[in-house]
PDB file of C-alpha atoms in Angstrom:
ATOM      1  CA  MET A  13      -8.631 -33.350 -23.351  1.00 48.00           C
ATOM      2  CA  THR A  14     -11.154 -35.372 -21.462  1.00 46.00           C
ATOM      3  CA  ASN A  15     -14.502 -33.871 -20.477  1.00 39.00           C
ATOM      4  CA  VAL A  16     -13.397 -33.798 -16.774  1.00 39.00           C
ATOM      5  CA  ALA A  17     -10.273 -31.792 -17.696  1.00 39.00           C
ATOM      6  CA  VAL A  18     -12.293 -29.344 -19.856  1.00 36.00           C
ATOM      7  CA  ILE A  19     -14.798 -28.803 -17.092  1.00 40.00           C
ATOM      8  CA  ALA A  20     -12.058 -28.365 -14.478  1.00 39.00           C
ATOM      9  CA  ALA A  21     -10.244 -25.831 -16.720  1.00 39.00           C
ATOM     10  CA  ILE A  22     -13.514 -23.861 -17.168  1.00 41.00           C
ATOM     11  CA  LEU A  23     -14.247 -23.886 -13.417  1.00 38.00           C
ATOM     12  CA  ILE A  24     -10.717 -22.755 -12.546  1.00 44.00           C
ATOM     13  CA  THR A  25     -10.837 -19.998 -15.164  1.00 38.00           C
ATOM     14  CA  GLY A  26     -14.184 -18.842 -13.814  1.00 39.00           C
ATOM     15  CA  LEU A  27     -13.027 -18.867 -10.231  1.00 37.00           C
ATOM     16  CA  LEU A  28      -9.841 -16.930 -11.108  1.00 38.00           C
ATOM     17  CA  SER A  29     -11.939 -14.326 -13.082  1.00 35.00           C
ATOM     18  CA  ALA A  30     -14.284 -13.893 -10.121  1.00 35.00           C
ATOM     19  CA  SER A  31     -11.417 -13.480  -7.705  1.00 35.00           C
ATOM     20  CA  VAL A  32      -9.679 -10.880  -9.869  1.00 36.00           C
ATOM     21  CA  SER A  33     -13.003  -9.027 -10.361  1.00 35.00           C
ATOM     22  CA  GLU A  34     -13.567  -8.876  -6.642  1.00 37.00           C
ATOM     23  CA  GLN A  35     -10.045  -7.618  -6.023  1.00 38.00           C
ATOM     24  CA  MET A  36     -10.353  -4.933  -8.755  1.00 40.00           C
ATOM     25  CA  ALA A  37     -13.834  -3.744  -7.706  1.00 41.00           C
ATOM     26  CA  PRO A  38     -13.835  -0.483  -5.757  1.00 44.00           C
ATOM     27  CA  SER A  39     -14.550  -0.930  -2.099  1.00 43.00           C
ATOM     28  CA  PRO A  40     -17.609   0.812  -0.632  1.00 43.00           C
ATOM     29  CA  SER A  41     -16.873   4.245   0.809  1.00 43.00           C
ATOM     30  CA  SER A  42     -16.412   4.331   4.519  1.00 44.00           C
ATOM     31  CA  GLY A  43     -17.463   7.983   4.555  1.00 44.00           C
ATOM     32  CA  PRO A  44     -20.965   9.292   4.857  1.00 43.00           C
ATOM     33  CA  SER A  45     -23.386   8.869   1.953  1.00 42.00           C
ATOM     34  CA  GLY A  46     -22.991  11.704  -0.554  1.00 44.00           C
ATOM     35  CA  ALA A  47     -19.388  12.422   0.570  1.00 48.00           C
ATOM     36  CA  PRO A  48     -17.420  13.991  -2.294  1.00 58.00           C
ATOM     37  CA  ASP A  49     -14.698  12.068  -4.094  1.00 75.00           C
ATOM     38  CA  CYS A  50     -11.821  14.222  -2.909  1.00 81.00           C
ATOM     39  CA  MET A  51      -9.240  12.194  -4.682  1.00 81.00           C
ATOM     40  CA  THR A  52     -10.745  12.944  -8.069  1.00 85.00           C
ATOM     41  CA  ASN A  53     -11.236  16.616  -7.124  1.00 82.00           C
ATOM     42  CA  LEU A  54      -7.617  16.941  -5.958  1.00 78.00           C
ATOM     43  CA  LEU A  55      -6.355  15.206  -9.057  1.00 82.00           C
ATOM     44  CA  ASN A  56      -8.140  17.916 -11.059  1.00 87.00           C
ATOM     45  CA  MET A  57      -5.913  20.491  -9.317  1.00 87.00           C
ATOM     46  CA  THR A  58      -2.587  19.188 -10.661  1.00 88.00           C
ATOM     47  CA  ASP A  59      -1.837  22.545 -12.259  1.00 92.00           C
ATOM     48  CA  CYS A  60      -1.403  23.951  -8.723  1.00 91.00           C
ATOM     49  CA  LEU A  61       1.373  21.479  -7.816  1.00 88.00           C
ATOM     50  CA  SER A  62       4.134  23.602  -9.379  1.00 90.00           C
ATOM     51  CA  TYR A  63       3.237  26.273  -6.779  1.00 92.00           C
ATOM     52  CA  VAL A  64       2.449  24.238  -3.645  1.00 88.00           C
ATOM     53  CA  GLN A  65       4.625  21.146  -4.005  1.00 88.00           C
ATOM     54  CA  VAL A  66       7.909  20.894  -2.172  1.00 87.00           C
ATOM     55  CA  GLY A  67      10.584  19.567  -4.545  1.00 80.00           C
ATOM     56  CA  ASN A  68       9.983  17.592  -7.727  1.00 74.00           C
ATOM     57  CA  GLY A  69       9.405  20.738  -9.823  1.00 72.00           C
ATOM     58  CA  GLY A  70       7.495  22.563  -7.086  1.00 75.00           C
ATOM     59  CA  GLY A  71       8.206  25.866  -5.540  1.00 82.00           C
ATOM     60  CA  ALA A  72       7.225  28.120  -8.450  1.00 88.00           C
ATOM     61  CA  ALA A  73       6.823  31.773  -7.588  1.00 90.00           C
ATOM     62  CA  ASN A  74       3.383  31.863  -9.061  1.00 92.00           C
ATOM     63  CA  PRO A  75       0.779  29.191  -9.761  1.00 93.00           C
ATOM     64  CA  ASP A  76       0.238  27.956 -13.324  1.00 94.00           C
ATOM     65  CA  LYS A  77      -2.447  29.789 -15.264  1.00 95.00           C
ATOM     66  CA  ALA A  78      -4.906  26.845 -15.017  1.00 96.00           C
ATOM     67  CA  CYS A  79      -4.507  26.491 -11.271  1.00 95.00           C
ATOM     68  CA  CYS A  80      -6.755  29.303 -10.129  1.00 96.00           C
ATOM     69  CA  PRO A  81      -9.829  28.142 -12.125  1.00 96.00           C
ATOM     70  CA  GLU A  82      -9.244  24.651 -10.800  1.00 94.00           C
ATOM     71  CA  LEU A  83      -9.127  25.944  -7.176  1.00 93.00           C
ATOM     72  CA  ALA A  84     -12.298  28.004  -7.802  1.00 94.00           C
ATOM     73  CA  GLY A  85     -14.024  24.871  -9.150  1.00 92.00           C
ATOM     74  CA  LEU A  86     -12.997  22.825  -6.141  1.00 90.00           C
ATOM     75  CA  VAL A  87     -14.299  25.557  -3.756  1.00 90.00           C
ATOM     76  CA  ASP A  88     -17.622  25.651  -5.639  1.00 91.00           C
ATOM     77  CA  SER A  89     -18.147  21.887  -5.896  1.00 88.00           C
ATOM     78  CA  SER A  90     -16.429  20.341  -2.807  1.00 87.00           C
ATOM     79  CA  PRO A  91     -14.900  22.847  -0.389  1.00 85.00           C
ATOM     80  CA  GLN A  92     -14.474  20.138   2.253  1.00 82.00           C
ATOM     81  CA  CYS A  93     -11.806  18.563   0.033  1.00 84.00           C
ATOM     82  CA  LEU A  94      -9.585  21.515   0.816  1.00 81.00           C
ATOM     83  CA  CYS A  95      -9.177  19.949   4.287  1.00 79.00           C
ATOM     84  CA  TYR A  96      -7.734  16.834   2.688  1.00 72.00           C
ATOM     85  CA  LEU A  97      -5.314  18.894   0.779  1.00 70.00           C
ATOM     86  CA  LEU A  98      -4.245  20.923   3.916  1.00 70.00           C
ATOM     87  CA  GLY A  99      -4.200  17.817   6.057  1.00 66.00           C
ATOM     88  CA  GLY A 100      -1.418  16.424   3.886  1.00 57.00           C
ATOM     89  CA  ASP A 101      -2.294  12.795   4.473  1.00 64.00           C
ATOM     90  CA  MET A 102      -3.720  12.145   1.020  1.00 66.00           C
ATOM     91  CA  ALA A 103      -0.883  13.856  -0.855  1.00 69.00           C
ATOM     92  CA  ALA A 104       1.719  12.171   1.343  1.00 70.00           C
ATOM     93  CA  GLN A 105       0.263   8.742   0.474  1.00 74.00           C
ATOM     94  CA  TYR A 106       1.312   9.452  -3.113  1.00 72.00           C
ATOM     95  CA  GLY A 107       4.720  10.847  -2.237  1.00 78.00           C
ATOM     96  CA  ILE A 108       3.778  14.485  -2.743  1.00 78.00           C
ATOM     97  CA  LYS A 109       4.821  16.905  -0.046  1.00 83.00           C
ATOM     98  CA  ILE A 110       2.722  20.073   0.125  1.00 83.00           C
ATOM     99  CA  ASP A 111       4.109  23.358   1.354  1.00 86.00           C
ATOM    100  CA  LYS A 112       1.190  24.267   3.644  1.00 84.00           C
ATOM    101  CA  ALA A 113       2.165  27.897   3.886  1.00 88.00           C
ATOM    102  CA  LYS A 114       1.994  28.283   0.130  1.00 89.00           C
ATOM    103  CA  ALA A 115      -1.211  26.217  -0.053  1.00 86.00           C
ATOM    104  CA  LEU A 116      -2.778  28.622   2.457  1.00 86.00           C
ATOM    105  CA  LYS A 117      -1.667  31.568   0.323  1.00 91.00           C
ATOM    106  CA  LEU A 118      -3.072  30.126  -2.853  1.00 92.00           C
ATOM    107  CA  PRO A 119      -6.635  31.389  -2.463  1.00 92.00           C
ATOM    108  CA  GLY A 120      -5.329  34.981  -1.990  1.00 94.00           C
ATOM    109  CA  VAL A 121      -2.998  34.645  -4.949  1.00 94.00           C
ATOM    110  CA  CYS A 122      -5.855  33.396  -7.054  1.00 95.00           C
ATOM    111  CA  GLY A 123      -8.435  35.783  -5.642  1.00 96.00           C
ATOM    112  CA  VAL A 124     -10.646  32.879  -4.625  1.00 94.00           C
ATOM    113  CA  VAL A 125     -12.712  33.116  -1.425  1.00 92.00           C
ATOM    114  CA  THR A 126     -12.475  29.852   0.548  1.00 88.00           C
ATOM    115  CA  PRO A 127     -13.945  28.740   3.870  1.00 83.00           C
ATOM    116  CA  ASP A 128     -11.630  29.451   6.803  1.00 80.00           C
ATOM    117  CA  PRO A 129      -9.127  26.612   7.235  1.00 75.00           C
ATOM    118  CA  SER A 130      -9.901  26.568  10.970  1.00 77.00           C
ATOM    119  CA  LEU A 131     -13.264  24.980  10.041  1.00 77.00           C
ATOM    120  CA  CYS A 132     -11.478  21.713   9.212  1.00 76.00           C
ATOM    121  CA  SER A 133     -12.261  19.368  12.064  1.00 64.00           C
ATOM    122  CA  ARG A 134     -10.095  16.543  13.302  1.00 49.00           C
ATOM    123  CA  ASN A 135     -11.601  14.173  10.785  1.00 47.00           C
ATOM    124  CA  LEU A 136     -10.691  16.614   7.921  1.00 47.00           C
ATOM    125  CA  GLN A 137     -14.245  17.594   6.976  1.00 47.00           C
ATOM    126  CA  LEU A 138     -15.392  21.147   6.866  1.00 47.00           C
ATOM    127  CA  SER A 139     -18.231  21.883   9.192  1.00 40.00           C
ATOM    128  CA  LEU A 140     -20.203  24.062   6.897  1.00 41.00           C
TER     129      LEU A 140
END
């Protein structure tokens, strides 16, 4: 290959790499600084899905053994993320339908004290 072709190939490869890197990079959060990563927190509660999910293996009479400690951890670390779970938008984006009545019963079943769900404001953040 000629020098021009080699340089062009290197430039194109560099530009493609930069473009892919920009597309793969996480976008800055639109939420307030210090806002919790609710997606990660909710993913840590997957053991509760068998109890609160509608269909797809959901609808169990009792939550899995690991569910209640996961709920307690969420309440301790990021209680405002409960609003996202109850709001249903986040779960629905991933094709998960939550039985809100069972989700509201979960703290009682687990013996975990949670903030009152009425504290969830329109923007799905607890006003603590």
